[in-house]
mmCIF file of C-alpha atoms in Angstrom:
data_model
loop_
_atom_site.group_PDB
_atom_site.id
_atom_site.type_symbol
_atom_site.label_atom_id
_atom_site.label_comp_id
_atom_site.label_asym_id
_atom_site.label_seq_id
_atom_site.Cartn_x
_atom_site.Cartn_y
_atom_site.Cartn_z
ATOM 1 C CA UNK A 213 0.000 0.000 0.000
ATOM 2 C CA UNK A 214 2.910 2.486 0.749
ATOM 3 C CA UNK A 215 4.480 1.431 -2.994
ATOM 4 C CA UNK A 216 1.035 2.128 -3.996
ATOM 5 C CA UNK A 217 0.324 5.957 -2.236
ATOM 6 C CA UNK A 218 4.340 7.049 -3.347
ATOM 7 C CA UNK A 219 3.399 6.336 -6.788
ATOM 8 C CA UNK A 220 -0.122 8.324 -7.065
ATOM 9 C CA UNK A 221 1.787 10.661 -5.201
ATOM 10 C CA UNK A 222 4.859 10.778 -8.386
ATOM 11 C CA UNK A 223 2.335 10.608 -10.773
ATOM 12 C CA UNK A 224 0.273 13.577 -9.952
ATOM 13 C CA UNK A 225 3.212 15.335 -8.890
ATOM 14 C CA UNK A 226 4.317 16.830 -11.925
ATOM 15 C CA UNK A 227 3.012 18.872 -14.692
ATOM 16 C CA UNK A 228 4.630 17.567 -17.611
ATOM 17 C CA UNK A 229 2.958 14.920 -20.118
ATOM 18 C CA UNK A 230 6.302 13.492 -19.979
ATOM 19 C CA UNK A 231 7.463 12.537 -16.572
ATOM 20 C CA UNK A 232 3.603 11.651 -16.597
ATOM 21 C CA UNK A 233 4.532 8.830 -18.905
ATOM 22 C CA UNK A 234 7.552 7.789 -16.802
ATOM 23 C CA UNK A 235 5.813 7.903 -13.521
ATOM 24 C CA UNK A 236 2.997 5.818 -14.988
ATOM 25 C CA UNK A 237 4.911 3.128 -16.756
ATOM 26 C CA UNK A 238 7.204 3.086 -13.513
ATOM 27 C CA UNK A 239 4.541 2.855 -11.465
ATOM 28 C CA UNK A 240 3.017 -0.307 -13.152
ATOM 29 C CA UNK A 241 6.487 -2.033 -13.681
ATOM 30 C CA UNK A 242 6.776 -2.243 -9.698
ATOM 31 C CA UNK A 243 3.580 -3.200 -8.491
ATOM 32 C CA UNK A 244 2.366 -5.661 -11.386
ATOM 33 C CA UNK A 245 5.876 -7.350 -11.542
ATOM 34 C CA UNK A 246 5.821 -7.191 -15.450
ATOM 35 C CA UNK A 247 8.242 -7.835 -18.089
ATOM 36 C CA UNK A 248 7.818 -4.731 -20.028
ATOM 37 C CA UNK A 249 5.769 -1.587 -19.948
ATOM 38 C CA UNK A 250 5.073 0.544 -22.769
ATOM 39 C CA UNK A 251 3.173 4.152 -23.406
ATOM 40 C CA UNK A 252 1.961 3.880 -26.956
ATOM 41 C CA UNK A 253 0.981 6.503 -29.005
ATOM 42 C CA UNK A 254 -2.444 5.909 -31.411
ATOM 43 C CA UNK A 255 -2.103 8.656 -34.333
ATOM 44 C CA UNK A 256 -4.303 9.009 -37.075
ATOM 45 C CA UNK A 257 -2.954 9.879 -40.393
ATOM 46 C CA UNK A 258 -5.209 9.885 -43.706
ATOM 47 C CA UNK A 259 -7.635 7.551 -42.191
ATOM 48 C CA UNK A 260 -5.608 5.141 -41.138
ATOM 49 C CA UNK A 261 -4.036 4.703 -37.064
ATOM 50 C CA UNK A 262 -0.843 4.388 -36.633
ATOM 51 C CA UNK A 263 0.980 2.604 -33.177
ATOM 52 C CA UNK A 264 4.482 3.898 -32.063
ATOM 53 C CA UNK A 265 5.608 3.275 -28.858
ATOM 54 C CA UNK A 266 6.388 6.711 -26.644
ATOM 55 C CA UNK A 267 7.847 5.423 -23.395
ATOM 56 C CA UNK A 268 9.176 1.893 -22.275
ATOM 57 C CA UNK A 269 10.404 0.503 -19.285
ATOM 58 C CA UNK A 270 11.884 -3.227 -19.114
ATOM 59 C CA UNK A 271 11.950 -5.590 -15.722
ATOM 60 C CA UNK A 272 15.684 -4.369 -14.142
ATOM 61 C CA UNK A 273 16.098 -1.141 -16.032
ATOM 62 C CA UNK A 274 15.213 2.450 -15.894
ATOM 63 C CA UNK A 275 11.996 4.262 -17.788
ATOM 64 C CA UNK A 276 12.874 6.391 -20.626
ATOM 65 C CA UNK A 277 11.073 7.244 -23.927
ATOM 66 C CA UNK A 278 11.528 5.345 -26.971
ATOM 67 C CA UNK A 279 14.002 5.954 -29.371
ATOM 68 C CA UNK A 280 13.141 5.265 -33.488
ATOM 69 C CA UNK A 281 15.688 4.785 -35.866
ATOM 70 C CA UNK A 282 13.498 6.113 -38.632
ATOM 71 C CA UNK A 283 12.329 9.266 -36.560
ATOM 72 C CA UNK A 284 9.677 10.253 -39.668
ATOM 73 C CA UNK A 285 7.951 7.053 -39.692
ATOM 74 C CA UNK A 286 4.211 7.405 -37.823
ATOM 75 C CA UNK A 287 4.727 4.220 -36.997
ATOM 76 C CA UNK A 288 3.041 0.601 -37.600
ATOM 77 C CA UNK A 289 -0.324 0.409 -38.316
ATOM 78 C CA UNK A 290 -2.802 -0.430 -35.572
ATOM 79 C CA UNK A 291 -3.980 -3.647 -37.863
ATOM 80 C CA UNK A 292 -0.795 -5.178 -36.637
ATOM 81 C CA UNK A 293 -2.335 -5.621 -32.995
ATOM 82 C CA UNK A 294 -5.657 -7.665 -34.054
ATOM 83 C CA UNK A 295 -7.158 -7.968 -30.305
ATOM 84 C CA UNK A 296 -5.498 -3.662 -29.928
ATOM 85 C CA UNK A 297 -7.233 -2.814 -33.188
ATOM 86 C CA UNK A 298 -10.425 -4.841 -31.873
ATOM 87 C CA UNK A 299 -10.769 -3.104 -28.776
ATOM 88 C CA UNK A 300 -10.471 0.669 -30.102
ATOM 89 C CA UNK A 301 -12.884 -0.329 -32.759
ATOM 90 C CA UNK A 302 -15.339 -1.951 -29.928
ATOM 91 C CA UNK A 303 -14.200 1.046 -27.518
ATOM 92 C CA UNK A 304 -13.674 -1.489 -25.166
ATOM 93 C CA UNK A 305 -11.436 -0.854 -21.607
ATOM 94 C CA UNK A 306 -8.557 -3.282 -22.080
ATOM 95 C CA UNK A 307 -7.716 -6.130 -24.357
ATOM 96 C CA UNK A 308 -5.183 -9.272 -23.965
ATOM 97 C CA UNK A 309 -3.804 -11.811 -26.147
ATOM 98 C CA UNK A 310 -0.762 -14.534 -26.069
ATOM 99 C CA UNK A 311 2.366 -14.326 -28.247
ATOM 100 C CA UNK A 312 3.772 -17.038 -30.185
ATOM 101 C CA UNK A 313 6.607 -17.050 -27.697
ATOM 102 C CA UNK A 314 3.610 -17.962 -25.114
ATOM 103 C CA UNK A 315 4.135 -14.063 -23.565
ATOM 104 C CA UNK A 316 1.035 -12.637 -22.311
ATOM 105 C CA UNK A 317 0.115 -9.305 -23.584
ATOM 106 C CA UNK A 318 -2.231 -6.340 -21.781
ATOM 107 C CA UNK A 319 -3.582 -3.524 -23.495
ATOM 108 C CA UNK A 320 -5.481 -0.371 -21.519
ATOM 109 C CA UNK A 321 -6.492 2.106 -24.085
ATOM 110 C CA UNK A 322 -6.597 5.855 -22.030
ATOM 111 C CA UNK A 323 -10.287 7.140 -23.287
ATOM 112 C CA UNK A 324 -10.700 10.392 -23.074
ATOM 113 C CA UNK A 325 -14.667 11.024 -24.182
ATOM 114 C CA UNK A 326 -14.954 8.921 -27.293
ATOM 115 C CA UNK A 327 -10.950 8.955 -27.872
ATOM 116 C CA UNK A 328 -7.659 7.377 -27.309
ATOM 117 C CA UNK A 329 -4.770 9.195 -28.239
ATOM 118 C CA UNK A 330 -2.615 6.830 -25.847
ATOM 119 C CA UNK A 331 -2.847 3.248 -24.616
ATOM 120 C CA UNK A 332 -0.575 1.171 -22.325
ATOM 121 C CA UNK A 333 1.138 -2.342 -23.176
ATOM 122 C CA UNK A 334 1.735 -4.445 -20.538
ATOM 123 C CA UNK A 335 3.573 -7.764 -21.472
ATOM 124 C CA UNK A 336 4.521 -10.799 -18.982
ATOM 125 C CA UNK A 337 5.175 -14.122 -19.177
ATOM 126 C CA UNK A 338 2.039 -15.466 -16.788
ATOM 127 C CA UNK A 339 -1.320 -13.684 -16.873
ATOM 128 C CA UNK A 340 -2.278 -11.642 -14.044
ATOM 129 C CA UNK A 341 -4.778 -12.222 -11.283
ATOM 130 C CA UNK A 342 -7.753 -10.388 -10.875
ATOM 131 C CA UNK A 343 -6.092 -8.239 -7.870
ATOM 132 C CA UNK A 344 -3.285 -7.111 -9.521
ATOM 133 C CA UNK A 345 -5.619 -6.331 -13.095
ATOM 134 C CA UNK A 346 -7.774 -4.199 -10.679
ATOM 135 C CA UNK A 347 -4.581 -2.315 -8.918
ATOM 136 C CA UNK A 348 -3.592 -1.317 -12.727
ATOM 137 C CA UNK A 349 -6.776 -0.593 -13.477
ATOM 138 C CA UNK A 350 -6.894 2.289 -11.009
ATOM 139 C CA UNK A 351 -3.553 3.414 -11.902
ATOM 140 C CA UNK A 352 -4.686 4.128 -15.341
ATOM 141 C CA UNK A 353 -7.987 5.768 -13.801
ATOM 142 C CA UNK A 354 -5.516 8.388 -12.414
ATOM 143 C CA UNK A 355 -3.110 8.728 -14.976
ATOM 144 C CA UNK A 356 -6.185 9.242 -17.454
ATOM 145 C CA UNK A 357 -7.795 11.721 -15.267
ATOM 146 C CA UNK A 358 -4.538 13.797 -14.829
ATOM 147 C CA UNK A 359 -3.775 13.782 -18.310
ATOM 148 C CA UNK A 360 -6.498 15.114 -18.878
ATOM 149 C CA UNK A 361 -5.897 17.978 -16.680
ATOM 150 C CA UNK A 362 -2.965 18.873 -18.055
ATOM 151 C CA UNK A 363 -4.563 18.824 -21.415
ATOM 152 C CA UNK A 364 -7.285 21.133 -20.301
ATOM 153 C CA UNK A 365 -4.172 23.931 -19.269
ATOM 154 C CA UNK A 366 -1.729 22.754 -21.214
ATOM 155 C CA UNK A 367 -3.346 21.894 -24.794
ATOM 156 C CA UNK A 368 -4.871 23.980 -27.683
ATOM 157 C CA UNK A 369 -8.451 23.040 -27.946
ATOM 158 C CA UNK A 370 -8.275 23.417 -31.804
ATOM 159 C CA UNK A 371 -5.435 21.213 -32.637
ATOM 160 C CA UNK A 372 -4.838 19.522 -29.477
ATOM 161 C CA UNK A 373 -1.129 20.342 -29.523
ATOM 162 C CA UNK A 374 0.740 22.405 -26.611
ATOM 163 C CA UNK A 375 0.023 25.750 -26.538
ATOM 164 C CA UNK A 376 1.714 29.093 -26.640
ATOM 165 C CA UNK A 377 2.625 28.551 -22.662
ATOM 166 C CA UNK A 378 3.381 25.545 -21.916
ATOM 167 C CA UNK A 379 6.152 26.640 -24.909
ATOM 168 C CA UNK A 380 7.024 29.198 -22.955
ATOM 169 C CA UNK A 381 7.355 27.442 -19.880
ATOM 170 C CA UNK A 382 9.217 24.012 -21.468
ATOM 171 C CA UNK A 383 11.588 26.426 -23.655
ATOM 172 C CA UNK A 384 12.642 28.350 -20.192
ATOM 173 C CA UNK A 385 13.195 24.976 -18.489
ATOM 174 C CA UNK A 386 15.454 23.016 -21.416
ATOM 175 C CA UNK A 387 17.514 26.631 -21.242
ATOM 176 C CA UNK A 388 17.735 26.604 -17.430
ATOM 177 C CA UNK A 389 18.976 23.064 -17.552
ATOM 178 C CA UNK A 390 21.654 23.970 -19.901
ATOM 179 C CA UNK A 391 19.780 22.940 -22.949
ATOM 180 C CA UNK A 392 19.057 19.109 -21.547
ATOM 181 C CA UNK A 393 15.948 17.931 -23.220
ATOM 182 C CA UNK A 394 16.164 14.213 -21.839
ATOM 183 C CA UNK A 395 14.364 15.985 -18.441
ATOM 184 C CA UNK A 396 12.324 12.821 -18.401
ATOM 185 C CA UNK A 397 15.479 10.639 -17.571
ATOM 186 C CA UNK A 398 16.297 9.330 -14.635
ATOM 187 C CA UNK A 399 19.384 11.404 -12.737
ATOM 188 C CA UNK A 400 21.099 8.348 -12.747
ATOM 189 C CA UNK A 401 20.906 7.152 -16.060
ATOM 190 C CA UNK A 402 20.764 10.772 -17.368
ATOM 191 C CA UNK A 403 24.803 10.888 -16.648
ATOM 192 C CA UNK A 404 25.241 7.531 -18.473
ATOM 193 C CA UNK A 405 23.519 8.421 -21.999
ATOM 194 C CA UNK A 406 24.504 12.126 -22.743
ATOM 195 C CA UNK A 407 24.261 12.673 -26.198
ATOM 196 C CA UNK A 408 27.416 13.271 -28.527
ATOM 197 C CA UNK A 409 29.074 16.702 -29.321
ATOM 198 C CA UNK A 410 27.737 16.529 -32.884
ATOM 199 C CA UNK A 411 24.007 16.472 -30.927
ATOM 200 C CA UNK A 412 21.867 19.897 -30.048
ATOM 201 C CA UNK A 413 18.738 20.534 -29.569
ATOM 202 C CA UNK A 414 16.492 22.793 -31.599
ATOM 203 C CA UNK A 415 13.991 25.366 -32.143
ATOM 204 C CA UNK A 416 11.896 25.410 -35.270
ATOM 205 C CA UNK A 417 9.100 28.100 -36.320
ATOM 206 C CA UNK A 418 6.692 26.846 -39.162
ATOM 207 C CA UNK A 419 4.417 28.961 -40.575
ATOM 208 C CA UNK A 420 1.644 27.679 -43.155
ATOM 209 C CA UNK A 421 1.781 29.543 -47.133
ATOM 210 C CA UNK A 422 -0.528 31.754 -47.713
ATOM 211 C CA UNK A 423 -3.189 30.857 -44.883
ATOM 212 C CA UNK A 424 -5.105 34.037 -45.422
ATOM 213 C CA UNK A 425 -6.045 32.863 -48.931
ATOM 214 C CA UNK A 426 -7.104 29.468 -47.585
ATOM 215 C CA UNK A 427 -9.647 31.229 -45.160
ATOM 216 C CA UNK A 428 -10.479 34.298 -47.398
ATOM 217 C CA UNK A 429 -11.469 31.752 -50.574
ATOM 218 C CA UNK A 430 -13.271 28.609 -48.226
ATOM 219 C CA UNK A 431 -14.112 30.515 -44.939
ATOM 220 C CA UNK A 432 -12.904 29.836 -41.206
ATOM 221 C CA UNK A 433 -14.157 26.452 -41.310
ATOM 222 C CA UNK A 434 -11.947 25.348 -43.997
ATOM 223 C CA UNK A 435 -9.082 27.011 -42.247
ATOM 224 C CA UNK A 436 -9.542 25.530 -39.227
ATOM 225 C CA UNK A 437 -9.831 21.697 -40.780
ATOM 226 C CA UNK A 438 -6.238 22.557 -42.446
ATOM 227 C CA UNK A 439 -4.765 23.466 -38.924
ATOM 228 C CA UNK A 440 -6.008 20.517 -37.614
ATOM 229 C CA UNK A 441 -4.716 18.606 -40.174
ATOM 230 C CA UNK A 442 -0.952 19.851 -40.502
ATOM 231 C CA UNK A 443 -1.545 19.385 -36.849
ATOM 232 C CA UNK A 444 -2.027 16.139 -36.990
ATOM 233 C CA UNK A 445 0.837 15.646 -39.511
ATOM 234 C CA UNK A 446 3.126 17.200 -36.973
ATOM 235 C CA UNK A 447 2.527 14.702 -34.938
ATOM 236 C CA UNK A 448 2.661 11.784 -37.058
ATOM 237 C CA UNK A 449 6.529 13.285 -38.898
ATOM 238 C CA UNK A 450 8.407 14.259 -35.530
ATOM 239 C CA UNK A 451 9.682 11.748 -32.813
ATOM 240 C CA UNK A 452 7.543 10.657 -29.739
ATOM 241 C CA UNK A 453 10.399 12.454 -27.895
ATOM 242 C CA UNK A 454 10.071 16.159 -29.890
ATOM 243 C CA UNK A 455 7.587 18.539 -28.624
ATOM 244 C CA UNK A 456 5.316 20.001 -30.851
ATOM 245 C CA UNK A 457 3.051 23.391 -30.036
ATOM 246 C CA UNK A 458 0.425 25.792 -31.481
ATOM 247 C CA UNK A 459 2.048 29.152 -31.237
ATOM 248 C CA UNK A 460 -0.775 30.974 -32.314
ATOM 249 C CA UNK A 461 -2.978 31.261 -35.451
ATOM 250 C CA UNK A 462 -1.260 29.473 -38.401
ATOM 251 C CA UNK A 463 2.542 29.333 -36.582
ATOM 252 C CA UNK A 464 3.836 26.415 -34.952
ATOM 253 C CA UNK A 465 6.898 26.055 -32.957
ATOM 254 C CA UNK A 466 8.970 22.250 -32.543
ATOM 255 C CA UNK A 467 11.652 21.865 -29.884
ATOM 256 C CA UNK A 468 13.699 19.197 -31.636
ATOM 257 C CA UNK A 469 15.910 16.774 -28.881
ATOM 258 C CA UNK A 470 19.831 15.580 -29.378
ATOM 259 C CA UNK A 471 19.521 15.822 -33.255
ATOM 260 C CA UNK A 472 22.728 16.465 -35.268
ATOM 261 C CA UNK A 473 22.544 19.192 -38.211
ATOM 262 C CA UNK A 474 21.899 16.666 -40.830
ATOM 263 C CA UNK A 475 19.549 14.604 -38.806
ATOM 264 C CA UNK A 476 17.406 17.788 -37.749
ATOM 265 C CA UNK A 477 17.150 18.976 -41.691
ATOM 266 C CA UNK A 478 16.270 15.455 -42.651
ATOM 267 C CA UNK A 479 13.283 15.296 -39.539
ATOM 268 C CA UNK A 480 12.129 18.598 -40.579
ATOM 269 C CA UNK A 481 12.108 18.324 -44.385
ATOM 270 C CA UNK A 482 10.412 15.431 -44.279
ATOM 271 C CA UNK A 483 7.334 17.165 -42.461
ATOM 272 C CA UNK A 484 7.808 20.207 -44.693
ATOM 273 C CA UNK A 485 7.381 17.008 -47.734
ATOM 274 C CA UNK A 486 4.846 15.299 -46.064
ATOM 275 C CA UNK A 487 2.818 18.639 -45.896
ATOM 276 C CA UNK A 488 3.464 19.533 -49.278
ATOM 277 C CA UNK A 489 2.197 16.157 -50.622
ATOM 278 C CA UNK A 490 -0.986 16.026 -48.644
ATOM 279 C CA UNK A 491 -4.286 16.405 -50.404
ATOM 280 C CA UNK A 492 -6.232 19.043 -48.218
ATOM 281 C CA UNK A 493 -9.990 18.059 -48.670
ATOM 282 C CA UNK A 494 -11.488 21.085 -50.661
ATOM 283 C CA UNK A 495 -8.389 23.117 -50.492
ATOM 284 C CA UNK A 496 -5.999 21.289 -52.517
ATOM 285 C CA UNK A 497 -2.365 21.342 -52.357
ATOM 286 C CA UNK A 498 -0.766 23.069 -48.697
ATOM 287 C CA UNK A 499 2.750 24.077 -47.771
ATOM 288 C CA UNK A 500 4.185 25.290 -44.792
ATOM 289 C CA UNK A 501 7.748 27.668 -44.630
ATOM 290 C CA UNK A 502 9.889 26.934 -41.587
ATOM 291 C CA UNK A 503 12.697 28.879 -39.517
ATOM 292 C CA UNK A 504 15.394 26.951 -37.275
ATOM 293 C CA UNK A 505 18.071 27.639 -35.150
ATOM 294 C CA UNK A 506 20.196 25.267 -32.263
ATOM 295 C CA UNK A 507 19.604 26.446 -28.338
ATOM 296 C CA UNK A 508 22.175 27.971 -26.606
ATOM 297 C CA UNK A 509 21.552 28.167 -22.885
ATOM 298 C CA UNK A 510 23.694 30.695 -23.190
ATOM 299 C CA UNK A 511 21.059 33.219 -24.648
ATOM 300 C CA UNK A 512 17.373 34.520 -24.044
ATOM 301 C CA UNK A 513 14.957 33.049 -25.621
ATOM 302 C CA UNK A 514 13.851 36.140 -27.636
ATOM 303 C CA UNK A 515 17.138 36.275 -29.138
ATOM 304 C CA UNK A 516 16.881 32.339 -30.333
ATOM 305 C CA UNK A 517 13.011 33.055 -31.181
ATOM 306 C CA UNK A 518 14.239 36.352 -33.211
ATOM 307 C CA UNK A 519 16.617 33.873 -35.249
ATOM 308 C CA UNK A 520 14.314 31.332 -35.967
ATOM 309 C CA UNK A 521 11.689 33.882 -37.302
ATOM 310 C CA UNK A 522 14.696 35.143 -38.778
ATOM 311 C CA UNK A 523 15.138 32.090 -40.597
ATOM 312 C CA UNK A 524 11.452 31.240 -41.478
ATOM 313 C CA UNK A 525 11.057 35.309 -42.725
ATOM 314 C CA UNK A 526 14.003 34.359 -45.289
ATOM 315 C CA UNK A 527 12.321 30.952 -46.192
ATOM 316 C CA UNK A 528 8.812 32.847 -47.059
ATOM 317 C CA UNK A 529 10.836 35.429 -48.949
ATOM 318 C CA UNK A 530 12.631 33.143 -51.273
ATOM 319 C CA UNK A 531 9.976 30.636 -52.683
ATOM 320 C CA UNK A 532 8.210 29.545 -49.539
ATOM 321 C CA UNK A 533 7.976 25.860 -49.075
ATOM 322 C CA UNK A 534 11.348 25.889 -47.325
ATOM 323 C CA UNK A 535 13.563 24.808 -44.432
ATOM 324 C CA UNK A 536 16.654 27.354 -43.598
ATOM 325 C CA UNK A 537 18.862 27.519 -40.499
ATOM 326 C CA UNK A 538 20.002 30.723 -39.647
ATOM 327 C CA UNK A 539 23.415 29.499 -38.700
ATOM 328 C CA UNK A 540 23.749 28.123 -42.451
ATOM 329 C CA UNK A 541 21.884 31.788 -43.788
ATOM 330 C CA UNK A 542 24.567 33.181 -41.666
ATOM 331 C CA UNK A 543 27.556 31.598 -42.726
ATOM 332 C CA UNK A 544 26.961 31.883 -46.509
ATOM 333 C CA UNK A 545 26.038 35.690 -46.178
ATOM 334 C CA UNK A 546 22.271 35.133 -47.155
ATOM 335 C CA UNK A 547 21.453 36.891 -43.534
ATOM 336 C CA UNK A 548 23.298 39.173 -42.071
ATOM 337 C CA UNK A 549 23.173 39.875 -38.174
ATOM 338 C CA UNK A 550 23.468 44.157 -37.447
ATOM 339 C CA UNK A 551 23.862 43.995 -33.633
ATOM 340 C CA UNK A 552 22.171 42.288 -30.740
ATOM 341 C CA UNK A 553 21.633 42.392 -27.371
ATOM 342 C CA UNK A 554 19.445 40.998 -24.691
ATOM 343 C CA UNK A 555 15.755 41.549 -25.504
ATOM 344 C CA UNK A 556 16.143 41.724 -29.449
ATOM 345 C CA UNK A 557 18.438 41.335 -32.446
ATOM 346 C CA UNK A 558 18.431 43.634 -35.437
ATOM 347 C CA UNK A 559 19.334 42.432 -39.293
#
């Protein structure tokens, strides 16, 4: 009962979707004695849902999230879990099924109304009793119900991304902690996996192409569908571990983690592709212009906003339908930095 209370007590704890994931997965490592534990993201991407794992946490190790090797991948499609795909379909509360390799698998999708966005995976060689299926049951009652808070502040209610805020907030904490974005690591294991030299992290602006003609020519309504969409792109083209925000009207902001140069140019021209080959219902053909630039703790964040904007200004300026870094504009003498000081910089 003590493992129990100091776990609802972790759990609601912190205001972050991510250590939510940790403290959840953690939570039901310890007290259902399993194998594995996984947070598993459900995304739906031109009709189809898409399952790609978010956090994991093995029997003897730490809780982290999940690493891809192909980061732009949404992920596999949900009809590879039959008794998964059954229950979302049958909105069912939790579904099981036995592996080949005779491991017993647990799946609790996290409803929220009439939608799951998330589901946990719970695999172990023995089935569980009815005690210890109950004791997880009411740890996902909690971690449902404070996700869901944190939604309510933390969320846009168009596009269900982060909002404009919790950006601010997040951006303020990854420069406080000297540009360490792996804030859902254990201490411990924290020291053990920093990331190469080559690896930064990374602010990117995106801004959708001529937006005002989209709602001026179909109305609001239209406009609105295409946010939701490139929204949902977003969050089908960047990693489970990137964090992805509305930062107001058609402008969207992506804090990139540990990517080199080349890796953070391939992540984001992918979306920029995936965006560009989309069919818009009604509208047609979209694209979206985007601004980027590598944190430096070092700096305020107006100054590494003001280069990213910098950046996605000089994209929408040459063609649109772009991807620039400002150190890159810099460097080639395509942008040229005046003066700068605390609270702005001037080109």
């Amino acid at each position: 009962m003590d493992s129990l209370l100091k776990h609802m007590v972790d759990m609601t704890g912190h205001r972050d979707h991510t250590m939510l994931d940790i403290s959840v997965i953690s939570a039901v490592q310890e007290l259902a004695g399993a194998a594995q534990t996984r947070v598993l993201a459900l995304t739906r991407l031109r009709g189809q849902v898409f399952v790609r794992a978010r956090a994991v946490i093995s029997a003897g190790g730490p809780a982290r999230m999940e690493e891809h090797s192909d980061s732009a991948a949404p992920g596999e499609p949900l009809e590879c879990y039959p008794a998964l795909a059954a229950c979302i379909a049958g909105h069912q509360a939790s579904a099981d099924t036995v592996c080949d390799d005779g491991r017993h698998m647990l799946w609790l999708p996290i409803w929220i109304g009439d939608k799951a966005d998330t589901c946990l995976e719970i695999t172990n060689p023995t089935p569980y009793s009815g005690a210890t299926i109950q004791i997880v049951g009411g740890i996902v009652s909690v971690y449902r119900n404070f996700q869901n808070l944190l939604d309510y502040s933390e969320r846009d209610s168009l596009t269900g991304l982060l909002n404009r805020k919790t950006f601010d907030d997040q951006l303020a904490k990854v420069l406080q902690s000297g540009g360490d974005y792996e804030a859902a690591t254990p201490p411990g294991e924290r020291e053990r996996r920093q990331p190469p030299q080559t690896e930064k992290q990374w602010l990117a602006v995106v801004d959708v192409d001529h937006f005002k003609l989209v709602n001026d020519k179909f109305g609001h309504l239209y406009g609105d569908e295409v946010l939701i969409l490139i929204a949902n792109l977003m969050q089908s083209s960047f990693r489970a571990q990137d964090r992805i925000f509305r930062f107001g009207g058609e402008e969207f902001v992506v804090l990139l983690r540990s990517s080199t140069l080349a890796d953070a140019h391939k992540i984001i021209d992918r979306f920029r592709i995936n965006v560009e080959t989309h069919d818009f219902p009604q509208v047609g053909r979209i694209t979206v212009s985007v601004g980027f630039v590598s944190l430096n703790a070092a700096e305020a964040p107006v100054i590494i906003l003001g280069r990213a904007d910098q950046a996605l200004y000089y994209a929408k300026s040459h063609g649109r339908n772009l991807a620039c870094h400002y150190d890159e504009l810099v460097e080639t003498g395509q942008l040229h930095a005046v003066a700068s000081n605390d609270t702005a910089e001037f080109f």
